[in-house]
Amino acid sequence: MRPRPSDILVAALLSTSPLYGQSGGGGEPEVGGAAFLLLSVGARAAGLGQAAVADAGTGESAFWNPAGLALITEHEFAVHHSSTFASENTAVSAHFAANGVGVFGASAYLVDFGSQELVPGPGVPIGRISPKNIELLGSFATTVAENLLFGINYKLVQFRQDCSGDCRRIPSVVGTTHGVDMGMQYAIGSMRELRLGVAVRHAGFRLQLENEGQSDPLPTRVQVGAIYTLTLPARPGSLESLDARILVDLDDAWGQYNSPDARVGLELGYGDLVRIRSGYAFLNSESSGPSVGFGLRLGRVAVDFARAFFDSSSFDEPLHISLRAIL
């Protein structure tokens, strides 16, 4: 029996996606379609232990809670890249602030597993396969009432297994589906120091690769979280103020809610100039563990770095870098 294309994806993502390790009634891991959607996107969120559902103000929110896009005040273009043991992941996004209307955006996300030679036995390779995942996002976010934000993504999700050479055993396969993300955020306090967030992510149609028997549901998640910001008065002669942010998230698979993943993050900042981040992801998978990050903004250009550390996995930990340009 030739392998299902999704088996390649499962093997590659087994240690990086929180989806694996969620147990069903029989105690075995539940495997949904398009598991790459659960990988962390953006160095800012990665440095905070992926606690990002209540975060706002940058294009990264498109991948965590689209409501946070509503606080983007200027046009933004960003590139996010991460390297894992299995893949090279790149996201490109552009968001445009329309005063009095909201924020519109578009993003493209590629998870590339590289190429693998097809060698049926002793001898020379007969072909090559190149599995990859693609996500295309269209986003809109706006302020619907005082301190209340709403955002939505439409997404096209695709799994591709391209084959060249002798592909009789493992032919090229393309599976495409559609989904949405929806979220809200609400700010509390005279300085809006407490922000609450809730999002439903990756809700949509099943991903069908070859036939109905090989279709998988999207990994739909429900996520809630909060951020508390403490701002210290600026010193005389200082151009920026010091602040500290504490972030907490909980999320679980849609309809389960019995073993949620938890994430916490801490960020210290000197205005927008320098941001130091740390976090911990308490996940039901081998990708559970701490993370650290650093951000620097000079004028209209910002760069962020993050590194995650796995508690129990022998695989190389992912490194994240993001570059943002304020237009």
Steps between C-alpha positions, in 0.01 A plus 500: 500500500644836405508761780233764529632850430376606843726240664800701386354809661426311822855370525648843440280684749485237772718697739415859410123518502299515823229302323694181548480390859133595536335173587170367385278257681732210421806678633664527159610834349239669285635608161312768310554642155729797438685460831755758382241767591592445865865590451607832651522791254692816589795562731303733726247231597762223505710691754195535725436129519232535227274693739358733238120483485465832685800668334436772245647768281710303248435275203590192704148514640372358169645163605378510862191719536400724208325743739845627601551637149251778579767687702734532203512876435737509200553280198732207575695245297661203676699184434515217755734202475564198720718192466402167655648152480243414233432813296578856403198723569446845351208740528458832317226746593380851417241693701341834418329731749191676364406776742142473621450160336752251631808306395521285187774246443632210297750232600668199340659221705719220364623195691761329282620150595767497229547217254550128548632252248295194412721193529295177478801283582872472432585718206456849371203725592205479266334827598460775756210620714459850645229529768391845615208683658355835395264737678358817342321748728272795441441703819274777627483650849320800647383669819133411545444686830705684757793277598351205304683363195389239247697326228454225244721304260398309191761237417585262222698199624687265271717191537721420201715201425675569170679212335750494215649200322338157535194581713298183456537403866459846653324729252458874535210590727331833579240547773325834547244625748365824646453633852461804723641647820291735715592687815417782739697709749376726779705754695432583865630786715559871468828433317371181335756313705304172492409349165297181460496292184307206358539333162374202303773396258513263203128433467407369157451212261688173514825470308455234234820366348391218271157370594243534776667227701816711518343832603586650837340781702683824551654536848235742628603664828330720758739739673455754780755725663588824670776762514570733790728797434677694774646831379755686709523881480769625266805647668577869440682533172411148389342462157331170581325343800560159654225241501441136585239271347376168636317270257299183569322275247294181512387304196356163412356312207145594403246299698748346746602751770630229732875539468584855387845619406625792708745772402652783701722786390683797648622803306711791625532805279652841462226654287500348153878518481602184690288201602626202702274194509475162668228241525404142563266277303336229712391279211376144477782418259876479473516868397422607856769720649643850554581769247689828488482794261629845422359789297654821371334783313695777325278756335260319271680166500464236771673164536415221745679178591382201705620155594291219645641218714329161521490326837495141382568493126830404339421708189660836431302786650353760260656839444272790400574836339254771394559819307236773490492823301256775593398672179 
